[in-house]
Short mmCIF file of C-alpha atoms and ligand atoms in Angstrom, two decimals:
data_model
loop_
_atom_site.label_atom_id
_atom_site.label_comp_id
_atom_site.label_asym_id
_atom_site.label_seq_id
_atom_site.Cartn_x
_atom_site.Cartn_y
_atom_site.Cartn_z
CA UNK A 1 -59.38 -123.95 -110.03
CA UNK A 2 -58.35 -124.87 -106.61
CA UNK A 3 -60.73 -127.53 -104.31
CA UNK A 4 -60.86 -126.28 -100.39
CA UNK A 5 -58.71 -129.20 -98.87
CA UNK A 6 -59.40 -129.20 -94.40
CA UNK A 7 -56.46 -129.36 -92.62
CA UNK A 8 -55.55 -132.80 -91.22
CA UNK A 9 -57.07 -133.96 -87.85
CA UNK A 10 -55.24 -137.11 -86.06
CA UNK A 11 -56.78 -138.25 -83.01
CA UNK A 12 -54.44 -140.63 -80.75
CA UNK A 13 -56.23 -143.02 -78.14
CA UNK A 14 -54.28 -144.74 -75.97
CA UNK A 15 -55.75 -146.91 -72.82
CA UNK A 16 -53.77 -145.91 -69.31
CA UNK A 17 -51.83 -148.56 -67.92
CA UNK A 18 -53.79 -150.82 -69.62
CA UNK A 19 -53.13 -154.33 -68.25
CA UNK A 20 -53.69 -153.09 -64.97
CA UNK A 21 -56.61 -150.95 -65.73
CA UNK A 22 -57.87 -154.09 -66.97
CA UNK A 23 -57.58 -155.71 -63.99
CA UNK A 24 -58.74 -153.04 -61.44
CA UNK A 25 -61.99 -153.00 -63.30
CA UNK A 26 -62.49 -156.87 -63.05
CA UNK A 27 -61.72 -156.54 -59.27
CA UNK A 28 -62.43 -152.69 -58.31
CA UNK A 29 -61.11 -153.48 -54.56
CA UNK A 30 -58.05 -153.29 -55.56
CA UNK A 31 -58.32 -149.66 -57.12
CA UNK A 32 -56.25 -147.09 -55.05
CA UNK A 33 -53.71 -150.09 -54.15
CA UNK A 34 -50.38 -150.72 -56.03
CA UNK A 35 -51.17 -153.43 -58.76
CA UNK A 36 -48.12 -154.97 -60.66
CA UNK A 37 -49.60 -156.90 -63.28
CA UNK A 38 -46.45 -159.69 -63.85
CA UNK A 39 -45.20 -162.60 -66.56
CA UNK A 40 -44.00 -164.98 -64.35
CA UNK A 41 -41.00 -167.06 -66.35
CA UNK A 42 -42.14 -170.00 -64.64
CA UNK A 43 -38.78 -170.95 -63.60
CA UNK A 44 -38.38 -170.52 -59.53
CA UNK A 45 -41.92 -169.30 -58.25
CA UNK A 46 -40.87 -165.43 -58.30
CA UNK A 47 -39.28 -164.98 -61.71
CA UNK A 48 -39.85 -162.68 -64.30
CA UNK A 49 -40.66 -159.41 -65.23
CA UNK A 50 -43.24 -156.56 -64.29
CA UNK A 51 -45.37 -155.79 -67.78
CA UNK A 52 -47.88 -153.32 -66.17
CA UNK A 53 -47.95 -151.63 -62.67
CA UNK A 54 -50.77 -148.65 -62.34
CA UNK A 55 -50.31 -145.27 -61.39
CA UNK A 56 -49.62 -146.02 -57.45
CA UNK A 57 -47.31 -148.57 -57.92
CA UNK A 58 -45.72 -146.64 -60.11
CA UNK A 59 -45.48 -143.44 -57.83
CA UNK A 60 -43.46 -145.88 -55.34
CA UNK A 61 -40.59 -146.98 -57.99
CA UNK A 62 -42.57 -150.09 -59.59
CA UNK A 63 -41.78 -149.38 -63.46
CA UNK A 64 -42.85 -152.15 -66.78
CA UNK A 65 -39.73 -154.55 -67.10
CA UNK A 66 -38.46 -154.63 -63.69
CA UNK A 67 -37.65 -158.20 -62.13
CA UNK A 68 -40.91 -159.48 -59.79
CA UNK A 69 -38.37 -159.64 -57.14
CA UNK A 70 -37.30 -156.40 -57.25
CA UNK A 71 -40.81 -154.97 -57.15
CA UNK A 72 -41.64 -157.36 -54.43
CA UNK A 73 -38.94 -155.51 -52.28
CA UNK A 74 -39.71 -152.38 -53.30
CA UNK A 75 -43.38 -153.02 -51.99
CA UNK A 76 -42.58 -155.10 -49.14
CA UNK A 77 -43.77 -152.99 -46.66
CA UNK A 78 -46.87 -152.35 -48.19
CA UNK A 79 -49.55 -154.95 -47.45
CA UNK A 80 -51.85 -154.05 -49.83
CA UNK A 81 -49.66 -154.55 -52.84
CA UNK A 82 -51.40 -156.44 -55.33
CA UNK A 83 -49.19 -159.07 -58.14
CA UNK A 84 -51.31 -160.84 -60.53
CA UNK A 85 -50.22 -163.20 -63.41
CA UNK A 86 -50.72 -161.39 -67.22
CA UNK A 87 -53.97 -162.98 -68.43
CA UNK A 88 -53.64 -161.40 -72.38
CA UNK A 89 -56.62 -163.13 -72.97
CA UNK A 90 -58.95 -160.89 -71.12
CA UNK A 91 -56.88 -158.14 -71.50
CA UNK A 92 -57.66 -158.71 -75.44
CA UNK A 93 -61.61 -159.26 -75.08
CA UNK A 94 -61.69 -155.32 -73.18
CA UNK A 95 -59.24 -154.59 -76.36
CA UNK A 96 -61.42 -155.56 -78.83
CA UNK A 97 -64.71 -154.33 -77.37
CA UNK A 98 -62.90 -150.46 -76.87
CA UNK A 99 -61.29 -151.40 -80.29
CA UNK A 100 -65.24 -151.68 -81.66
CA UNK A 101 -65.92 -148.48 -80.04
CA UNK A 102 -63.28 -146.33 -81.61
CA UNK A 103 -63.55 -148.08 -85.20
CA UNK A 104 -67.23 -146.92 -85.03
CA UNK A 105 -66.21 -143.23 -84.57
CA UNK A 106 -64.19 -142.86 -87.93
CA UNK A 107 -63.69 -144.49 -91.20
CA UNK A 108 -60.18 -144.11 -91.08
CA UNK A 109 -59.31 -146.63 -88.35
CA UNK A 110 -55.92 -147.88 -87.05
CA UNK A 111 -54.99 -150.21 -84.60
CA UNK A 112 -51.41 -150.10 -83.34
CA UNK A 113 -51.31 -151.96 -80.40
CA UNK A 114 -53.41 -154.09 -77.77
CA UNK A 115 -54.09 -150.25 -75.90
CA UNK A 116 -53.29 -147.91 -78.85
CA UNK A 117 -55.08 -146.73 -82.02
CA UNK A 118 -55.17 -143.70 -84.37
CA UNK A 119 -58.21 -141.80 -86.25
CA UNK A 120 -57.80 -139.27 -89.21
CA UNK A 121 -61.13 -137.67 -88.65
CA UNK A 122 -60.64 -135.00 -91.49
CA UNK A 123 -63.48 -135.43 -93.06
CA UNK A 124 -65.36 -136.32 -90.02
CA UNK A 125 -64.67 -132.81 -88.67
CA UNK A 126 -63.95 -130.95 -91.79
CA UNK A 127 -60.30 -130.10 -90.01
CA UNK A 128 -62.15 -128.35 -87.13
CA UNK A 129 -60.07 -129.08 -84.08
CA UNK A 130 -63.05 -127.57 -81.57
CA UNK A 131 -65.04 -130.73 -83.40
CA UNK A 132 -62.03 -133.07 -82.81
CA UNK A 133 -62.15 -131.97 -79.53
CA UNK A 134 -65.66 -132.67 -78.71
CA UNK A 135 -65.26 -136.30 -80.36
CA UNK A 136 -62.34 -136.40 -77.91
CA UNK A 137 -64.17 -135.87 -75.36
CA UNK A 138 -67.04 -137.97 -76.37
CA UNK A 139 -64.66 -141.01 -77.22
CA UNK A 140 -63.27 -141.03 -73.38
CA UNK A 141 -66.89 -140.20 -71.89
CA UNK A 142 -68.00 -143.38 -73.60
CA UNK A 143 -65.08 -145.61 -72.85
CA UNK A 144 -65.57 -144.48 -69.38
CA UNK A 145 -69.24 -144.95 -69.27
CA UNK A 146 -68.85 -148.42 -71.19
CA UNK A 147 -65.69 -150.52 -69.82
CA UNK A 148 -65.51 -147.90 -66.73
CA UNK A 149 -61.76 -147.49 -68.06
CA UNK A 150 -59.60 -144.33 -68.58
CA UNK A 151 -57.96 -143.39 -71.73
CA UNK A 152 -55.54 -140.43 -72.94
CA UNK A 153 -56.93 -138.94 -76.21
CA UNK A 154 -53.99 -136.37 -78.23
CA UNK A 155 -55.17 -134.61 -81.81
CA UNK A 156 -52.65 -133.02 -83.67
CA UNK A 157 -51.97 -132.67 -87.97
CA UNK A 158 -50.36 -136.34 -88.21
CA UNK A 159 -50.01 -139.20 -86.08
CA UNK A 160 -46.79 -138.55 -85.10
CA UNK A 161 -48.13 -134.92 -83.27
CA UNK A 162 -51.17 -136.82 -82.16
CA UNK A 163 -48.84 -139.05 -80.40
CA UNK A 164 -46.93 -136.69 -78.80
CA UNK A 165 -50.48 -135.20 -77.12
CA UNK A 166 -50.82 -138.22 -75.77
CA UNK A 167 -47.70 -138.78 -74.44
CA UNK A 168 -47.76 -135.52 -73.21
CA UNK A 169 -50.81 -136.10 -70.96
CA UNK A 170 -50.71 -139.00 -69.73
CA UNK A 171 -52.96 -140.31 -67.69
CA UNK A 172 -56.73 -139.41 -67.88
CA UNK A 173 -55.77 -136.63 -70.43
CA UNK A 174 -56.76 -135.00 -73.60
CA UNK A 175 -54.65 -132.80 -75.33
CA UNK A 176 -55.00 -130.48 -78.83
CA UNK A 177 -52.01 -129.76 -80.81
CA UNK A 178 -53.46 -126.94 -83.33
CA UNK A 179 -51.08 -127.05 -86.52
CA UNK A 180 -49.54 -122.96 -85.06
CA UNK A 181 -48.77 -124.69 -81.92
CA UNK A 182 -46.54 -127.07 -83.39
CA UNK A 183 -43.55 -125.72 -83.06
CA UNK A 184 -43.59 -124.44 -79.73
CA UNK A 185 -44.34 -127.16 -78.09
CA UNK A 186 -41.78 -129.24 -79.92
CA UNK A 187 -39.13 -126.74 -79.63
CA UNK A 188 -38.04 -126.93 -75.87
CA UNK A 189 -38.60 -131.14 -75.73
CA UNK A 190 -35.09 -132.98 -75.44
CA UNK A 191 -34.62 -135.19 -78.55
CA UNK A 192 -35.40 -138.47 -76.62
CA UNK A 193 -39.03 -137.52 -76.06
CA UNK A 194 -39.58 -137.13 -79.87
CA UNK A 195 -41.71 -140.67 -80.37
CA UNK A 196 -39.65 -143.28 -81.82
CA UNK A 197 -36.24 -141.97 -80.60
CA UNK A 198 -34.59 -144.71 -78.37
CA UNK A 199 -31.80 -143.97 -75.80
CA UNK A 200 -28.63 -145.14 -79.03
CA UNK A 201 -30.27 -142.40 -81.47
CA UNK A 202 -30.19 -139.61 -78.45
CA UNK A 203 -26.83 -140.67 -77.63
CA UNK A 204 -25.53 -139.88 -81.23
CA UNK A 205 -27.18 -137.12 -81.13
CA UNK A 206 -25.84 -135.94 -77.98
CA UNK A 207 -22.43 -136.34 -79.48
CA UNK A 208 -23.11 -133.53 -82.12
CA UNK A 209 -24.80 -131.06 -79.57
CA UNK A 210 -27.66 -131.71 -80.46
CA UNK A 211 -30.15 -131.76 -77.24
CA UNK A 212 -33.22 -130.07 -78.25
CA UNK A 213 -35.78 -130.80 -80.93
CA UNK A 214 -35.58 -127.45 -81.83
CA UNK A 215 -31.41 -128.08 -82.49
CA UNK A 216 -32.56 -131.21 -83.93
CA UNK A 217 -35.08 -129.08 -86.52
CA UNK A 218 -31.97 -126.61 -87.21
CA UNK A 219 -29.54 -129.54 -87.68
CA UNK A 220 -27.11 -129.66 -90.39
CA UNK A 221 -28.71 -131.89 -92.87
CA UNK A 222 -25.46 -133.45 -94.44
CA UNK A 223 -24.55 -134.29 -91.12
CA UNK A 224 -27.23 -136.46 -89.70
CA UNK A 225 -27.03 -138.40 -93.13
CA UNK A 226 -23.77 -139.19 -92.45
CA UNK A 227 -24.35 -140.86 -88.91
CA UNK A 228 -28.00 -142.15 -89.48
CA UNK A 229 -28.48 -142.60 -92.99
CA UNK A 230 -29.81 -141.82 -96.27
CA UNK A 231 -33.52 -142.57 -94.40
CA UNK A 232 -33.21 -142.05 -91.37
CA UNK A 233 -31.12 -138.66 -91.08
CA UNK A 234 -34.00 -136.77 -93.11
CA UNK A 235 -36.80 -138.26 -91.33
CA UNK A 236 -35.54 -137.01 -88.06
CA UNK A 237 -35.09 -133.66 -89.36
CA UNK A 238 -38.81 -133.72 -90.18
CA UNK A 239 -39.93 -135.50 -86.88
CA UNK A 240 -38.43 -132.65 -85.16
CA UNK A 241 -40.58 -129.94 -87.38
CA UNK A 242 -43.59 -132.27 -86.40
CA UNK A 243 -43.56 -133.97 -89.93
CA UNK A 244 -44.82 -136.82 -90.62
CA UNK A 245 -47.33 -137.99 -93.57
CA UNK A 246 -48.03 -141.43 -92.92
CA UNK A 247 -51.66 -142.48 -93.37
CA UNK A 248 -54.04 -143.93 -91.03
CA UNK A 249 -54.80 -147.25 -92.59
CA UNK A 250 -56.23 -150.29 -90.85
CA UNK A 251 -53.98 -153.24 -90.51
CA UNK A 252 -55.59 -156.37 -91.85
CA UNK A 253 -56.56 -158.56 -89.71
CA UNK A 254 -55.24 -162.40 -89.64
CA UNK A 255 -57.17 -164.05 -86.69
CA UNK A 256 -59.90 -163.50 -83.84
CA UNK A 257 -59.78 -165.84 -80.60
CA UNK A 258 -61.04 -166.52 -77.39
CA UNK A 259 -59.67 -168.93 -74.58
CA UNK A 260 -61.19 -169.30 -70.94
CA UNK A 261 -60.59 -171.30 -68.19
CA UNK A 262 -62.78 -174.46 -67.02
CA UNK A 263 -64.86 -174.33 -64.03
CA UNK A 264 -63.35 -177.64 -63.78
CA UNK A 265 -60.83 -179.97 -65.71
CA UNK A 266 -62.39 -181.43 -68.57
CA UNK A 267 -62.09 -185.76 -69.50
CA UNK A 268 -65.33 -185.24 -72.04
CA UNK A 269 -67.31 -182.92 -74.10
CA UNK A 270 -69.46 -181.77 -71.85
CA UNK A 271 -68.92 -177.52 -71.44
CA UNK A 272 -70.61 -177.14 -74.37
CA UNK A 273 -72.86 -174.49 -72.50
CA UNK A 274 -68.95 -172.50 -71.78
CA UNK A 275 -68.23 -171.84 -75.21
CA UNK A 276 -71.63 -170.08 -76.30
CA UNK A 277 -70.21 -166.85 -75.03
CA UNK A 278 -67.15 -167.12 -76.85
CA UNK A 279 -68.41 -167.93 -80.20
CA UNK A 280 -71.24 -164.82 -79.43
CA UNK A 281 -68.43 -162.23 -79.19
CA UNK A 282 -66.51 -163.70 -82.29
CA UNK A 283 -69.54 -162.71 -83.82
CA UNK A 284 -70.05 -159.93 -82.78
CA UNK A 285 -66.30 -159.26 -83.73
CA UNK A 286 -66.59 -160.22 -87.34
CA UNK A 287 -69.69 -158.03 -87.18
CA UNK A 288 -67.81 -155.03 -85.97
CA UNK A 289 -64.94 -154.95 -88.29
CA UNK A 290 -66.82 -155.92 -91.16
CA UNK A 291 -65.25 -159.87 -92.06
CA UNK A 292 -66.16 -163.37 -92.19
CA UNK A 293 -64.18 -166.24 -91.38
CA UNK A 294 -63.58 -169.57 -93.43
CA UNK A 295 -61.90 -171.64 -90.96
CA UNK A 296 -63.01 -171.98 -87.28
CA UNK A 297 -60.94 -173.99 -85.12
CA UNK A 298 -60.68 -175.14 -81.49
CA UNK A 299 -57.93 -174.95 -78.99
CA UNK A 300 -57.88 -177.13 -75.94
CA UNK A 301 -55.11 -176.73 -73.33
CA UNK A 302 -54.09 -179.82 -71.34
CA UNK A 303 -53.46 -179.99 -67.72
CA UNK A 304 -49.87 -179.97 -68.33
CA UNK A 305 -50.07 -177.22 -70.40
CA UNK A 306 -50.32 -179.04 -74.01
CA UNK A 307 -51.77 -177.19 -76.53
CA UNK A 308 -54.03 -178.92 -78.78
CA UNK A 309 -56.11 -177.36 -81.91
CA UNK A 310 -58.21 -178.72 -84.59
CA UNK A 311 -59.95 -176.59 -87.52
CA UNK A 312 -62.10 -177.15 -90.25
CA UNK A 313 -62.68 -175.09 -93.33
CA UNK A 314 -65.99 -174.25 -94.61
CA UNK A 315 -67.42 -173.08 -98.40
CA UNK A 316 -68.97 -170.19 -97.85
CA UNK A 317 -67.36 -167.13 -95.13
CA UNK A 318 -69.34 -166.81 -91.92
CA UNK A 319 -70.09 -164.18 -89.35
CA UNK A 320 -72.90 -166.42 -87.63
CA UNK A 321 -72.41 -167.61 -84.06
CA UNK A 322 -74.67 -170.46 -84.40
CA UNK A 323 -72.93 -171.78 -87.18
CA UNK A 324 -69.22 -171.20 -85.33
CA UNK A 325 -70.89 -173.01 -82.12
CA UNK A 326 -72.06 -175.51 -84.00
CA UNK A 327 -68.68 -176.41 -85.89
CA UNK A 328 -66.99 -175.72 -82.96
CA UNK A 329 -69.07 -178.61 -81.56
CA UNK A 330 -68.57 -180.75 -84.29
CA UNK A 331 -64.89 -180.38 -83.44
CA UNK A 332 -64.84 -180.84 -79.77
CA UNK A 333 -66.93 -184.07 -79.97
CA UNK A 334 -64.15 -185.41 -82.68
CA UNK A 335 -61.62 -184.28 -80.64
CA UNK A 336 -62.44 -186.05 -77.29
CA UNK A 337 -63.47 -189.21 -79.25
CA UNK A 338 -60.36 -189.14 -81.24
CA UNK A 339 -57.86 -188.24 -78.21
CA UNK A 340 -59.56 -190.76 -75.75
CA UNK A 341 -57.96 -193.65 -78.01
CA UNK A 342 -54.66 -191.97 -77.00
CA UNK A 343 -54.81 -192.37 -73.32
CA UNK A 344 -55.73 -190.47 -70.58
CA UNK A 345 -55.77 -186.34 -70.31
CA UNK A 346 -57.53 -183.42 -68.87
CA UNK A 347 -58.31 -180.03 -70.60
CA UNK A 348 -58.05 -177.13 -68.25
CA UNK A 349 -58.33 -174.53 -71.00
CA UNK A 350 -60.17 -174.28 -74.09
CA UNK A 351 -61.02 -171.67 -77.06
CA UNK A 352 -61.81 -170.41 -80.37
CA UNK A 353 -59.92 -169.49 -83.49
CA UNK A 354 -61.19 -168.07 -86.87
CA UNK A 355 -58.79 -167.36 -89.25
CA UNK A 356 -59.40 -167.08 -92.77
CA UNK A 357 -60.82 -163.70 -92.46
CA UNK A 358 -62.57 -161.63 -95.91
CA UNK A 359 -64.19 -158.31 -96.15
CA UNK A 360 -67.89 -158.71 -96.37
CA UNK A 361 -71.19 -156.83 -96.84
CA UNK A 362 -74.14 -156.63 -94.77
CA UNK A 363 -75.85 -158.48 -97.00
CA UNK A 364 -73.64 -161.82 -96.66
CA UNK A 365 -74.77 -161.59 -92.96
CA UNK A 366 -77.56 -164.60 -92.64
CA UNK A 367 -79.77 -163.86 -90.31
CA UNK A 368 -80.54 -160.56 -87.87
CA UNK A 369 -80.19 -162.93 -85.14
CA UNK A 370 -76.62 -162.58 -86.06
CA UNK A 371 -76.90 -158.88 -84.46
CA UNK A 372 -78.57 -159.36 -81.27
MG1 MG B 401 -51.31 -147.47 -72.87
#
């Protein structure tokens, strides 16, 4: 007796340019205009690094990981250059909500990065790739429609061809690897486009004349164990047949948080009214992925950049945002009373942290408020 078993589906999302996305739909003037999203070291007023530049800064030289001062040269002529500080904060409440979105449309979910995740939708499709395609297309229509954001969707049979749609395609794009296709598209990529080759392993590989995935694919197995390894040698054999069975499984997750900025400095308790959003989409968050947290603590960032927290544990898990607020209260009050016997200080930033996170059912959720 032999059970029908659908071939695999993998669908890769990953969000364009994501920081700077991010920050083109927070200000849309500055769409069409090169935006170099930077972490500033702190250390003379123009050092650092570039971590995000869009498409059009991009097209003009301005790549990730390039000194600020470079890419200030490279765009000095161009007034309408845009260079913003990193704010992963915000960056991570878009994450999350597009995160939501994606979990929703699978129940094999996996989160790779702040801008990257993975869906085996076998089941969901019954191995159809037309079906993954539509969902494809679905997934970007809503992301679009939602957080006005592009995204670059690949399916293939594993995550490792799903990933190489993507990459592929880049940006804007959506791309089907059917399992027949696999090997010729691989075939004519240099080795140092397979995913997870770096610029040492292409080198070495180089050295045996080995260019091609397809040479890499024909390789003598004996020999890439003897310059990469028992593990490694094999495993690049079968990355360059488009290999790879590694499930989609969701990471667990350790903590949720939330920091904004004060309208202004803070010497008392008294943005209570600021922190109702926060503790809403925390909620909502739990909601989402299913948990409730034990411990809900507060961060408070000083003037001069201090970082203060508190917590307190509770009995029984949570997913309420009445009861976060309201402990969250509790702790701010505390805090200021407590911190005012200290001396003097302002608080320029402050947040929320849940940790403590468990798996629950609808049914530990209190109230339907808890919903809305
Ligand atoms: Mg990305």
């Amino acid at each position: 007796l032999t059970t029908f078993e659908p071939p695999r589906v993998v669908i890769a999302v990953d969000l364009d340019y994501f920081y700077a996305q991010c920050e083109e739909v927070r200000d849309p003037s500055i769409k069409g205009k090169p935006v170099v999203v930077c972490v500033f070291s702190g250390r003379t007023e123009e050092s650092g690094a570039v971590s995000t530049a869009n498409y059009v800064a991009r097209s003009l030289g301005v790549n990730s990981g390039i000194p600020i001062t470079l890419a200030k040269r490279i765009l000095h002529e161009n007034s309408s250059a845009v260079f913003l500080p990193m704010d992963i904060e915000y960056y991570r409440i878009v994450s999350d909500r597009i995160m939501g979105i994606l979990r929703s449309k699978s129940e094999k979910f996996e989160q790779t990065s702040v801008d990257e995740a993975y869906l085996d939708v076998t089941s969901k499709t019954q191995g159809n790739y037309d079906a993954a395609e539509m969902l494809g297309k679905e997934i970007k229509q809503e992301i679009l429609s939602l957080e006005k954001m592009t995204c670059t969707v690949g399916i293939g049979k594993n995550k490792l061809m799903a990933k190489m749609a993507v990459d592929s395609k880049k940006p804007d794009g959506l791309n089907v690897i059917v399992p027949d296709q696999v090997q010729r598209f691989m075939n004519p990529l240099q080795v140092g486009k397979l995913f997870g080759i770096g610029p040492k392993t292409e080198e070495k590989l180089r050295t045996i004349g080995v260019n091609t995935v397809a040479e890499l694919a024909q390789a003598d197995p004996n020999t890439l164990t003897n310059i990469f390894g028992k593990h490694l040698g094999p495993t690049l054999k079968e990355m360059a047949s488009g290999e790879d069975n590694s499930p989609v499984v969701e990471r667990p997750i350790e903590q949720f948080s939330r920091i904004i900025t004060l309208k202004k400095n803070a010497e008392a308790f008294d943005f209570a009214e600021d922190l109702q959003p926060l503790s809403s989409d925390l909620s909502r968050k739990l909601v989402s992925s299913r948990l409730a947290c034990k411990s809900i603590g507060i961060i408070a960032i000083t003037n001069q950049l201090k970082i203060k927290t508190r917590s307190k544990t509770i009995t029984t898990p949570t997913q309420s945002r009445e009861e976060i607020l309201k402990i969250v209260e509790e702790l701010f009050s505390h805090f200021f009373e407590e911190e005012k016997l200290a001396g003097s200080f302002k608080i320029r930033r402050v947040g929320i942290r849940i940790t403590d996170l468990t798996p629950t059912t609808i049914q530990k959720v209190r109230t339907l408020e808890d919903y809305v």
